[in-house]
Coordinates of N, CA and C in Angstrom, one line a residue:
M1 N 0.9 -1.2 0.0 CA 0.0 0.0 0.0 C 0.9 1.2 0.0
D2 N 0.4 2.3 -0.7 CA 1.2 3.5 -0.8 C 1.1 4.4 0.4
N3 N 2.2 5.0 0.9 CA 2.2 5.8 2.1 C 1.8 7.2 1.8
N4 N 1.6 7.6 0.5 CA 1.2 8.9 0.1 C -0.2 9.3 0.5
A5 N -0.9 8.4 1.1 CA -2.3 8.7 1.6 C -2.3 9.9 2.5
D6 N -1.2 10.0 3.3 CA -1.1 11.1 4.3 C -1.2 12.5 3.6
T7 N -0.8 12.6 2.3 CA -0.9 13.8 1.6 C -2.1 13.9 0.7
C8 N -3.0 13.0 0.9 CA -4.3 12.9 0.2 C -4.2 12.5 -1.3
T9 N -3.0 12.0 -1.7 CA -2.9 11.4 -3.0 C -2.9 9.9 -2.8
Y10 N -3.2 9.2 -3.9 CA -3.3 7.8 -3.8 C -2.9 7.1 -5.0
S11 N -2.6 5.8 -4.9 CA -2.3 4.9 -6.0 C -3.6 4.0 -6.2
C12 N -3.8 3.6 -7.4 CA -5.0 2.8 -7.7 C -4.8 1.7 -8.7
L13 N -5.7 0.8 -8.7 CA -5.8 -0.2 -9.8 C -7.1 -0.2 -10.4
I14 N -7.2 -0.3 -11.7 CA -8.5 -0.4 -12.4 C -8.6 -1.7 -13.1
A15 N -9.7 -2.4 -12.9 CA -10.1 -3.6 -13.7 C -11.3 -3.2 -14.5
G16 N -11.2 -3.4 -15.8 CA -12.3 -3.0 -16.6 C -12.1 -1.7 -17.4
A17 N -10.9 -1.4 -17.6 CA -10.5 -0.1 -18.2 C -10.9 0.1 -19.6
T18 N -11.3 -1.0 -20.3 CA -11.7 -0.9 -21.7 C -13.2 -0.8 -21.9
G19 N -13.9 -0.8 -20.8 CA -15.4 -0.7 -20.9 C -15.8 0.8 -20.8
L20 N -17.1 1.0 -20.9 CA -17.7 2.3 -20.9 C -17.3 3.2 -19.8
V21 N -17.5 2.8 -18.5 CA -17.1 3.5 -17.4 C -15.6 3.5 -17.1
G22 N -15.0 2.3 -17.3 CA -13.6 2.1 -17.0 C -12.7 3.0 -17.9
S23 N -13.1 3.1 -19.2 CA -12.2 3.9 -20.1 C -12.4 5.4 -19.8
A24 N -13.6 5.8 -19.4 CA -13.7 7.2 -18.9 C -13.0 7.5 -17.6
L25 N -13.0 6.5 -16.7 CA -12.3 6.7 -15.5 C -10.8 6.8 -15.7
L26 N -10.3 5.9 -16.5 CA -8.8 6.0 -16.8 C -8.4 7.4 -17.4
A27 N -9.2 7.8 -18.4 CA -8.9 9.1 -19.0 C -8.9 10.3 -18.0
Q28 N -9.9 10.2 -17.0 CA -9.9 11.2 -16.0 C -8.8 11.1 -15.0
L29 N -8.5 9.9 -14.6 CA -7.5 9.7 -13.6 C -6.1 10.1 -14.1
L30 N -5.8 9.9 -15.4 CA -4.5 10.2 -15.9 C -4.2 11.7 -15.7
H31 N -5.2 12.5 -15.6 CA -5.0 14.0 -15.5 C -5.5 14.5 -14.1
D32 N -5.7 13.6 -13.2 CA -6.1 13.9 -11.8 C -4.9 13.9 -10.9
P33 N -4.5 15.1 -10.4 CA -3.4 15.1 -9.5 C -3.6 14.3 -8.2
A34 N -4.8 14.0 -7.8 CA -5.0 13.3 -6.6 C -4.6 11.8 -6.7
C35 N -4.5 11.3 -7.9 CA -4.0 10.0 -8.2 C -2.7 10.0 -8.8
H36 N -1.7 9.5 -8.1 CA -0.3 9.6 -8.6 C 0.2 8.4 -9.3
S37 N -0.5 7.3 -9.3 CA -0.1 6.0 -9.8 C -1.3 5.2 -10.2
I38 N -1.3 4.7 -11.5 CA -2.4 3.9 -11.9 C -1.9 2.5 -12.5
T39 N -2.4 1.4 -12.0 CA -2.2 0.1 -12.5 C -3.4 -0.4 -13.2
I40 N -3.3 -0.9 -14.4 CA -4.5 -1.4 -15.2 C -4.3 -2.9 -15.2
L41 N -5.3 -3.6 -14.9 CA -5.4 -5.1 -15.1 C -6.4 -5.3 -16.2
A42 N -5.8 -5.9 -17.3 CA -6.7 -6.0 -18.5 C -6.4 -7.4 -19.2
R43 N -7.4 -7.8 -19.9 CA -7.2 -9.1 -20.7 C -6.6 -8.9 -22.1
R44 N -6.6 -7.7 -22.5 CA -6.1 -7.4 -23.8 C -5.5 -6.0 -23.8
P45 N -4.6 -5.6 -24.8 CA -4.0 -4.3 -24.8 C -5.1 -3.2 -24.9
L46 N -4.8 -2.0 -24.4 CA -5.8 -1.0 -24.3 C -5.9 -0.2 -25.6
G47 N -4.9 -0.3 -26.5 CA -5.0 0.5 -27.7 C -4.8 2.0 -27.4
Q48 N -3.9 2.3 -26.5 CA -3.7 3.7 -26.1 C -3.3 4.6 -27.2
T49 N -3.8 5.8 -27.1 CA -3.4 6.9 -28.0 C -2.1 7.5 -27.4
E50 N -1.5 8.4 -28.2 CA -0.3 9.0 -27.7 C -0.6 9.8 -26.4
M51 N 0.3 9.7 -25.5 CA 0.1 10.4 -24.2 C 1.4 11.3 -24.0
D52 N 1.1 12.3 -23.2 CA 2.3 13.1 -22.7 C 3.1 12.2 -21.9
P53 N 4.5 12.2 -22.0 CA 5.4 11.4 -21.2 C 5.1 11.4 -19.7
E54 N 4.8 12.6 -19.2 CA 4.6 12.8 -17.8 C 3.4 12.1 -17.4
V55 N 2.3 12.1 -18.2 CA 1.1 11.4 -17.9 C 1.3 9.9 -18.0
R56 N 2.0 9.5 -19.0 CA 2.2 8.1 -19.2 C 3.0 7.5 -18.1
A57 N 3.8 8.3 -17.4 CA 4.7 7.8 -16.3 C 3.8 7.3 -15.1
K58 N 2.6 7.7 -15.1 CA 1.7 7.3 -14.0 C 1.1 5.9 -14.2
L59 N 1.2 5.4 -15.5 CA 0.5 4.3 -15.9 C 1.3 3.0 -16.0
R60 N 0.8 1.9 -15.5 CA 1.3 0.6 -15.7 C 0.2 -0.3 -16.1
V61 N 0.4 -1.1 -17.2 CA -0.6 -2.0 -17.7 C -0.2 -3.4 -17.6
I62 N -1.0 -4.2 -17.0 CA -0.7 -5.7 -16.8 C -1.7 -6.4 -17.6
I63 N -1.3 -7.2 -18.6 CA -2.2 -8.0 -19.4 C -2.1 -9.4 -18.8
A64 N -3.3 -9.9 -18.4 CA -3.3 -11.2 -17.7 C -4.6 -11.9 -17.9
D65 N -4.6 -13.2 -17.7 CA -5.8 -14.0 -17.5 C -6.4 -13.7 -16.2
F66 N -7.7 -13.3 -16.2 CA -8.3 -12.9 -14.9 C -8.5 -14.1 -14.0
D67 N -8.5 -15.3 -14.5 CA -8.5 -16.5 -13.7 C -7.3 -16.7 -12.8
R68 N -6.2 -15.9 -13.2 CA -4.9 -16.0 -12.5 C -4.5 -14.6 -12.0
M69 N -5.5 -13.8 -11.7 CA -5.2 -12.4 -11.3 C -4.3 -12.3 -10.1
W70 N -4.4 -13.1 -9.1 CA -3.5 -13.0 -8.0 C -2.0 -13.1 -8.4
E71 N -1.8 -14.1 -9.2 CA -0.4 -14.3 -9.7 C 0.1 -13.1 -10.5
A72 N -0.8 -12.5 -11.4 CA -0.4 -11.4 -12.2 C -0.2 -10.1 -11.4
L73 N -0.9 -10.0 -10.2 CA -0.7 -8.8 -9.4 C 0.2 -9.1 -8.2
D74 N 1.0 -10.0 -8.3 CA 1.9 -10.4 -7.1 C 2.7 -9.3 -6.6
D75 N 3.2 -8.4 -7.4 CA 4.1 -7.3 -6.9 C 3.3 -6.0 -6.9
V76 N 2.0 -6.0 -6.9 CA 1.2 -4.7 -7.0 C 0.7 -4.5 -5.6
S77 N 0.7 -3.2 -5.2 CA 0.1 -2.8 -3.9 C -0.4 -1.4 -4.1
V78 N -1.7 -1.2 -3.8 CA -2.4 0.1 -4.1 C -3.3 0.5 -2.9
D79 N -3.7 1.8 -2.9 CA -4.6 2.3 -1.9 C -6.1 2.1 -2.3
V80 N -6.4 2.3 -3.6 CA -7.8 2.2 -4.0 C -7.9 1.2 -5.2
V81 N -8.9 0.4 -5.2 CA -9.2 -0.5 -6.3 C -10.5 -0.1 -6.9
Y82 N -10.5 0.2 -8.2 CA -11.7 0.5 -9.0 C -12.1 -0.8 -9.8
C83 N -13.3 -1.3 -9.6 CA -13.7 -2.4 -10.4 C -14.9 -2.0 -11.3
T84 N -14.7 -1.9 -12.6 CA -15.7 -1.5 -13.5 C -16.1 -2.7 -14.5
L85 N -15.8 -3.9 -14.0 CA -16.1 -5.0 -14.9 C -17.6 -5.3 -15.0
G86 N -18.0 -5.7 -16.2 CA -19.4 -6.0 -16.4 C -19.6 -6.5 -17.8
T87 N -20.6 -7.4 -18.0 CA -21.0 -7.9 -19.3 C -22.5 -8.1 -19.3
T88 N -23.0 -8.8 -20.3 CA -24.4 -9.2 -20.4 C -24.4 -10.7 -20.7
I89 N -25.5 -11.3 -20.4 CA -25.6 -12.7 -20.6 C -25.4 -13.0 -22.1
K90 N -26.0 -12.1 -23.0 CA -25.9 -12.3 -24.4 C -24.4 -12.3 -24.8
T91 N -23.7 -11.3 -24.4 CA -22.3 -11.2 -24.7 C -21.4 -12.3 -24.2
A92 N -21.7 -12.7 -22.9 CA -21.0 -13.7 -22.2 C -21.3 -15.1 -22.8
G93 N -22.5 -15.3 -23.3 CA -22.8 -16.6 -23.9 C -23.6 -17.5 -23.0
S94 N -23.6 -17.3 -21.7 CA -24.3 -18.2 -20.8 C -24.4 -17.5 -19.5
Q95 N -25.3 -18.0 -18.6 CA -25.4 -17.5 -17.3 C -24.1 -17.8 -16.5
E96 N -23.6 -18.9 -16.7 CA -22.3 -19.3 -16.0 C -21.2 -18.4 -16.4
A97 N -21.0 -18.1 -17.7 CA -20.0 -17.2 -18.1 C -20.2 -15.7 -17.6
F98 N -21.5 -15.3 -17.6 CA -21.8 -14.0 -17.1 C -21.4 -13.9 -15.6
R99 N -21.8 -14.9 -14.8 CA -21.5 -14.9 -13.4 C -19.9 -14.8 -13.2
K100 N -19.2 -15.4 -14.0 CA -17.7 -15.4 -13.8 C -17.2 -13.9 -13.9
V101 N -17.7 -13.2 -14.9 CA -17.3 -11.8 -15.1 C -17.9 -10.9 -14.1
D102 N -19.1 -11.0 -13.8 CA -19.8 -10.1 -12.9 C -19.8 -10.4 -11.4
Y103 N -19.4 -11.6 -11.1 CA -19.4 -12.1 -9.7 C -18.0 -12.6 -9.3
D104 N -17.5 -13.6 -10.0 CA -16.2 -14.3 -9.6 C -15.1 -13.3 -9.7
Y105 N -14.9 -12.6 -10.8 CA -13.8 -11.7 -10.9 C -13.8 -10.5 -10.0
P106 N -15.0 -9.8 -9.8 CA -15.0 -8.7 -8.9 C -14.8 -9.1 -7.4
L107 N -15.3 -10.3 -7.1 CA -15.1 -10.8 -5.7 C -13.6 -11.2 -5.5
G108 N -13.1 -11.9 -6.5 CA -11.7 -12.3 -6.4 C -10.7 -11.1 -6.3
L109 N -11.1 -10.0 -7.1 CA -10.3 -8.8 -7.0 C -10.4 -8.2 -5.7
A110 N -11.5 -8.1 -5.1 CA -11.7 -7.6 -3.7 C -11.0 -8.4 -2.7
E111 N -11.0 -9.7 -2.8 CA -10.2 -10.5 -1.9 C -8.8 -10.2 -2.0
W112 N -8.3 -10.1 -3.2 CA -6.9 -9.7 -3.4 C -6.6 -8.3 -2.7
A113 N -7.5 -7.4 -2.9 CA -7.3 -6.0 -2.4 C -7.2 -6.1 -0.9
G114 N -8.1 -6.8 -0.2 CA -8.1 -7.0 1.2 C -6.8 -7.6 1.7
H115 N -6.4 -8.7 1.0 CA -5.2 -9.4 1.4 C -3.9 -8.6 1.3
T116 N -3.9 -7.7 0.3 CA -2.7 -6.9 0.1 C -2.7 -5.5 0.8
G117 N -3.7 -5.2 1.5 CA -3.8 -4.0 2.3 C -4.4 -2.8 1.6
A118 N -5.1 -3.0 0.5 CA -5.8 -1.8 -0.2 C -6.8 -1.3 0.8
R119 N -7.0 0.0 0.8 CA -7.9 0.6 1.8 C -9.3 0.7 1.4
H120 N -9.6 0.9 0.1 CA -10.9 1.2 -0.4 C -11.2 0.4 -1.7
Y121 N -12.4 -0.1 -1.9 CA -12.8 -0.8 -3.1 C -14.0 -0.2 -3.6
M122 N -13.9 0.3 -4.9 CA -15.0 0.9 -5.6 C -15.5 0.0 -6.7
V123 N -16.8 -0.3 -6.7 CA -17.3 -1.3 -7.6 C -18.7 -0.9 -8.2
I124 N -18.9 -1.2 -9.4 CA -20.2 -0.9 -10.1 C -21.1 -2.2 -10.0
T125 N -22.3 -2.1 -9.5 CA -23.2 -3.2 -9.6 C -24.4 -2.7 -10.5
S126 N -25.6 -2.6 -10.0 CA -26.7 -2.1 -10.8 C -27.8 -1.7 -9.9
M127 N -28.6 -0.8 -10.4 CA -29.9 -0.4 -9.8 C -30.7 -1.7 -9.7
G128 N -31.3 -2.0 -8.5 CA -32.1 -3.2 -8.4 C -31.4 -4.4 -7.9
A129 N -30.1 -4.2 -7.6 CA -29.3 -5.4 -7.1 C -29.9 -5.9 -5.8
S130 N -30.1 -7.2 -5.8 CA -30.7 -7.8 -4.6 C -30.5 -9.4 -4.7
S131 N -30.0 -10.0 -3.7 CA -29.8 -11.4 -3.7 C -31.1 -12.2 -3.7
S132 N -32.2 -11.5 -3.4 CA -33.5 -12.1 -3.5 C -34.3 -11.8 -4.7
S133 N -33.7 -11.1 -5.7 CA -34.4 -10.7 -6.9 C -34.7 -12.0 -7.7
T134 N -35.9 -11.9 -8.4 CA -36.3 -13.0 -9.3 C -35.5 -12.9 -10.6
F135 N -34.8 -11.8 -10.9 CA -34.1 -11.6 -12.1 C -32.6 -12.0 -11.9
F136 N -32.1 -12.9 -12.7 CA -30.8 -13.5 -12.5 C -29.7 -12.4 -12.5
Y137 N -29.8 -11.4 -13.4 CA -28.8 -10.3 -13.4 C -28.7 -9.6 -12.1
N138 N -29.9 -9.1 -11.6 CA -29.9 -8.4 -10.3 C -29.5 -9.3 -9.1
R139 N -29.9 -10.5 -9.2 CA -29.6 -11.5 -8.1 C -28.1 -11.7 -8.0
V140 N -27.4 -11.8 -9.1 CA -25.9 -12.0 -9.1 C -25.3 -10.7 -8.5
K141 N -25.8 -9.5 -8.9 CA -25.2 -8.3 -8.4 C -25.4 -8.2 -6.9
G142 N -26.6 -8.6 -6.5 CA -26.9 -8.5 -5.0 C -26.0 -9.5 -4.2
E143 N -25.8 -10.7 -4.8 CA -25.0 -11.7 -4.1 C -23.6 -11.2 -4.0
L144 N -23.1 -10.5 -5.0 CA -21.8 -9.9 -5.0 C -21.7 -8.9 -3.9
E145 N -22.6 -8.0 -3.8 CA -22.6 -6.9 -2.8 C -22.5 -7.5 -1.4
E146 N -23.3 -8.6 -1.1 CA -23.3 -9.2 0.2 C -21.9 -9.8 0.5
Q147 N -21.3 -10.4 -0.4 CA -20.0 -11.0 -0.2 C -18.9 -10.0 0.0
L148 N -19.0 -8.9 -0.7 CA -18.0 -7.8 -0.6 C -18.0 -7.2 0.8
A149 N -19.1 -7.2 1.4 CA -19.2 -6.6 2.8 C -18.5 -7.4 3.8
L150 N -18.1 -8.6 3.5 CA -17.3 -9.4 4.5 C -15.8 -9.3 4.3
I151 N -15.3 -8.6 3.4 CA -13.9 -8.5 3.1 C -13.3 -7.4 3.9
P152 N -12.2 -7.7 4.7 CA -11.6 -6.7 5.6 C -10.8 -5.6 4.8
M153 N -11.3 -4.4 4.8 CA -10.6 -3.2 4.4 C -11.4 -2.0 4.9
E154 N -10.9 -0.8 4.7 CA -11.6 0.3 5.4 C -13.0 0.5 4.8
S155 N -13.2 0.5 3.5 CA -14.5 0.7 3.0 C -14.7 0.0 1.6
I156 N -16.0 -0.3 1.4 CA -16.5 -0.8 0.2 C -17.5 0.2 -0.3
R157 N -17.3 0.7 -1.5 CA -18.2 1.7 -2.1 C -18.9 1.2 -3.3
I158 N -20.2 1.0 -3.3 CA -21.0 0.4 -4.3 C -21.8 1.4 -5.1
F159 N -21.6 1.4 -6.4 CA -22.3 2.3 -7.3 C -23.3 1.5 -8.1
R160 N -24.6 2.0 -8.0 CA -25.7 1.3 -8.6 C -26.3 2.3 -9.7
P161 N -25.7 2.4 -10.8 CA -26.3 3.3 -11.9 C -27.5 2.7 -12.5
S162 N -28.3 3.6 -13.1 CA -29.4 3.2 -14.0 C -28.8 2.8 -15.3
L163 N -29.6 2.9 -16.4 CA -29.1 2.7 -17.7 C -28.0 3.6 -18.1
L164 N -26.9 3.0 -18.5 CA -25.6 3.7 -18.8 C -25.7 4.3 -20.3
L165 N -25.3 5.5 -20.4 CA -25.2 6.1 -21.7 C -23.8 6.4 -22.1
G166 N -23.5 6.2 -23.4 CA -22.1 6.5 -23.9 C -21.8 5.5 -25.0
S167 N -20.6 5.8 -25.7 CA -20.2 4.9 -26.8 C -19.5 3.7 -26.3
R168 N -20.0 2.5 -26.7 CA -19.4 1.3 -26.3 C -18.6 0.7 -27.5
Q169 N -17.7 -0.2 -27.1 CA -16.9 -0.9 -28.2 C -17.8 -1.9 -28.9
S170 N -18.8 -2.5 -28.2 CA -19.7 -3.4 -28.8 C -21.1 -2.9 -28.8
F171 N -21.9 -3.2 -29.8 CA -23.2 -2.7 -30.0 C -24.2 -3.5 -29.2
R172 N -25.1 -2.9 -28.4 CA -26.1 -3.6 -27.6 C -27.4 -3.0 -28.0
L173 N -28.2 -3.7 -28.8 CA -29.5 -3.2 -29.3 C -30.5 -2.8 -28.2
G174 N -30.6 -3.7 -27.3 CA -31.6 -3.4 -26.2 C -31.3 -2.2 -25.4
E175 N -30.0 -2.0 -25.1 CA -29.6 -0.8 -24.4 C -29.7 0.5 -25.3
T176 N -29.4 0.3 -26.5 CA -29.5 1.5 -27.4 C -31.0 1.9 -27.5
I177 N -31.9 1.0 -27.7 CA -33.3 1.4 -27.7 C -33.8 2.0 -26.4
G178 N -33.4 1.3 -25.3 CA -33.7 1.8 -24.0 C -33.2 3.2 -23.7
A179 N -31.9 3.4 -24.1 CA -31.3 4.7 -23.9 C -32.1 5.8 -24.7
A180 N -32.5 5.5 -25.9 CA -33.2 6.5 -26.7 C -34.5 6.9 -26.1
V181 N -35.3 5.8 -25.6 CA -36.6 6.1 -25.0 C -36.4 6.8 -23.7
S182 N -35.4 6.4 -22.9 CA -35.2 7.1 -21.6 C -34.8 8.5 -21.7
K183 N -33.9 8.8 -22.7 CA -33.5 10.2 -22.9 C -34.6 11.1 -23.3
A184 N -35.6 10.5 -24.0 CA -36.7 11.3 -24.5 C -37.7 11.7 -23.4
V185 N -37.7 10.8 -22.3 CA -38.7 11.1 -21.3 C -38.0 11.4 -19.9
Q186 N -36.7 11.6 -19.9 CA -36.0 11.7 -18.6 C -36.4 12.9 -17.8
W187 N -36.7 14.0 -18.5 CA -37.1 15.2 -17.7 C -38.4 15.1 -17.0
G188 N -39.2 14.1 -17.4 CA -40.5 13.9 -16.7 C -40.3 12.9 -15.6
M189 N -39.1 12.3 -15.5 CA -38.8 11.3 -14.4 C -38.3 12.1 -13.2
V190 N -39.3 12.5 -12.4 CA -39.0 13.2 -11.1 C -39.5 12.4 -9.9
G191 N -39.2 12.9 -8.8 CA -39.7 12.3 -7.6 C -39.2 10.9 -7.5
S192 N -40.1 9.9 -7.3 CA -39.6 8.5 -7.1 C -39.0 7.9 -8.4
L193 N -39.3 8.6 -9.5 CA -38.7 8.1 -10.8 C -37.3 8.6 -11.1
R194 N -36.9 9.6 -10.3 CA -35.6 10.2 -10.6 C -34.4 9.2 -10.6
P195 N -34.4 8.3 -9.7 CA -33.3 7.3 -9.8 C -33.2 6.5 -11.1
Y196 N -34.3 6.5 -11.9 CA -34.3 5.7 -13.1 C -33.9 6.4 -14.3
R197 N -33.5 7.7 -14.1 CA -33.0 8.5 -15.3 C -31.7 7.8 -15.8
P198 N -31.5 7.7 -17.1 CA -30.2 7.2 -17.6 C -29.1 8.1 -17.2
I199 N -27.9 7.6 -17.1 CA -26.7 8.3 -16.7 C -25.5 8.0 -17.5
A200 N -24.7 9.0 -17.8 CA -23.6 8.9 -18.7 C -22.5 8.1 -18.0
G201 N -21.8 7.2 -18.7 CA -20.6 6.5 -18.1 C -19.6 7.5 -17.5
E202 N -19.4 8.6 -18.2 CA -18.4 9.6 -17.7 C -18.8 10.1 -16.3
A203 N -20.1 10.3 -16.1 CA -20.6 10.8 -14.8 C -20.4 9.8 -13.7
V204 N -20.6 8.5 -14.0 CA -20.3 7.5 -13.0 C -18.8 7.5 -12.7
A205 N -17.9 7.6 -13.7 CA -16.5 7.7 -13.4 C -16.2 8.9 -12.5
K206 N -16.8 10.0 -12.8 CA -16.5 11.2 -11.9 C -16.9 11.0 -10.5
A207 N -18.1 10.3 -10.3 CA -18.6 10.0 -9.0 C -17.6 9.1 -8.3
M208 N -17.1 8.1 -9.0 CA -16.2 7.2 -8.4 C -14.9 7.9 -7.9
R209 N -14.4 8.8 -8.7 CA -13.2 9.6 -8.3 C -13.5 10.4 -7.1
T210 N -14.7 11.0 -7.1 CA -15.0 11.8 -5.9 C -15.1 11.0 -4.6
A211 N -15.7 9.8 -4.8 CA -15.8 8.9 -3.6 C -14.4 8.5 -3.1
A212 N -13.5 8.3 -4.0 CA -12.1 7.9 -3.7 C -11.4 9.0 -2.9
K213 N -11.6 10.2 -3.4 CA -10.9 11.3 -2.7 C -11.5 11.5 -1.3
Q214 N -12.8 11.4 -1.2 CA -13.4 11.5 0.1 C -12.9 10.4 1.0
A215 N -12.8 9.2 0.5 CA -12.4 8.1 1.3 C -11.0 8.3 1.8
M216 N -10.1 8.8 1.0 CA -8.7 9.1 1.4 C -8.6 10.2 2.4
L217 N -9.5 11.1 2.4 CA -9.5 12.3 3.3 C -10.0 11.9 4.7
E218 N -11.0 11.0 4.7 CA -11.6 10.6 5.9 C -10.6 9.8 6.8
Q219 N -10.8 10.0 8.1 CA -10.0 9.3 9.1 C -10.5 7.8 9.0
A220 N -9.5 6.9 9.1 CA -9.8 5.5 9.0 C -10.9 5.1 10.1
M221 N -11.9 4.4 9.7 CA -13.0 4.1 10.6 C -12.6 2.8 11.3
E222 N -13.0 2.8 12.6 CA -12.8 1.6 13.4 C -13.6 0.4 12.9
R223 N -12.9 -0.7 12.7 CA -13.6 -1.9 12.2 C -14.3 -2.7 13.3
S224 N -15.2 -3.5 13.0 CA -15.8 -4.4 14.0 C -14.9 -5.5 14.2
A225 N -15.3 -6.3 15.2 CA -14.4 -7.5 15.6 C -14.2 -8.4 14.4
G226 N -15.1 -8.5 13.5 CA -15.0 -9.4 12.4 C -14.2 -8.8 11.2
G227 N -13.8 -7.5 11.3 CA -13.0 -6.9 10.3 C -13.8 -6.4 9.1
Q228 N -15.2 -6.4 9.2 CA -15.9 -5.9 8.1 C -15.7 -4.4 7.8
P229 N -15.8 -4.1 6.5 CA -15.5 -2.7 6.2 C -16.8 -1.8 6.3
A230 N -16.6 -0.5 6.3 CA -17.8 0.4 6.2 C -18.3 0.2 4.7
V231 N -19.6 0.1 4.5 CA -20.1 -0.1 3.2 C -21.0 1.1 2.8
Y232 N -20.7 1.7 1.7 CA -21.5 2.8 1.2 C -22.1 2.4 -0.1
T233 N -23.4 2.7 -0.3 CA -24.1 2.4 -1.5 C -24.6 3.7 -2.1
Y234 N -24.3 3.9 -3.4 CA -24.7 5.1 -4.1 C -25.8 4.8 -5.2
S235 N -27.0 5.3 -5.0 CA -28.0 5.1 -6.0 C -27.7 6.0 -7.2
S236 N -28.4 5.7 -8.3 CA -28.1 6.4 -9.6 C -28.3 7.9 -9.5
D237 N -29.3 8.4 -8.8 CA -29.5 9.8 -8.7 C -28.4 10.5 -7.8
R238 N -28.0 9.7 -6.8 CA -26.9 10.2 -6.0 C -25.6 10.3 -6.8
I239 N -25.4 9.3 -7.6 CA -24.2 9.3 -8.5 C -24.2 10.5 -9.4
A240 N -25.4 10.9 -9.9 CA -25.5 12.0 -10.8 C -25.2 13.3 -10.0
E241 N -25.6 13.4 -8.8 CA -25.4 14.6 -8.0 C -23.9 14.7 -7.7
M242 N -23.2 13.6 -7.4 CA -21.8 13.7 -7.1 C -21.0 14.1 -8.4
A243 N -21.4 13.6 -9.5 CA -20.7 13.9 -10.8 C -20.9 15.4 -11.1
A244 N -22.1 15.9 -10.8 CA -22.3 17.4 -11.1 C -21.5 18.3 -10.2
Q245 N -21.1 17.8 -9.0 CA -20.3 18.6 -8.1 C -18.8 18.4 -8.3
T246 N -18.5 17.5 -9.2 CA -17.0 17.2 -9.4 C -16.4 18.1 -10.5
T247 N -15.3 18.7 -10.1 CA -14.6 19.5 -11.1 C -13.3 18.7 -11.6
G248 N -12.9 19.0 -12.8 CA -11.7 18.4 -13.3 C -12.0 17.0 -13.9

């Protein structure tokens, strides 16, 4: 773990940096003075564009099989872990393959984080996440949230966005149609409907950065006898508020 936390700067690891939120998060963190070191865990090269040498110096990319992530991260130690991993059942090909990406990998990464002394874990699940949900997608997300709360570190910060907006590397027809409809009616989504407004991937990334800065500034909270972390859950409307208040 990095000792620069005392000066309110931090080192981080991002898993999922090629996705909608992860790519926005990486772009923002490269120019964020609060984050002095970024390690990327990826399954394939990022296809990076030219960067200023000073900015590139912050970045380390590790290409690895996620089934062997502990081995790949053997010499890595960070303050904050961002997990933006996620797929769909259609893309994954089966419920089993989906669960590996959206449950096994995020949980394994959090266990690695707790084992190596990372202080804070930031993860994206989804609105409606619940282990008792009748929907497989939401049930897996809810089961993940419950297991994360048992891992010893200072805090687990869970982001539950609504429908995500932005350019993806792969086309998703259902999300494209849903986004178009939601954008057309979002200003009428007030009161209890406000959390269901679609939200840009860049906004989620901004909120995650804000949460990390807040976490690093806060005094370490006393853990319970079982070592459970403090768990914070951010609904989609709260994420939007945090993003709107974020500068840079």
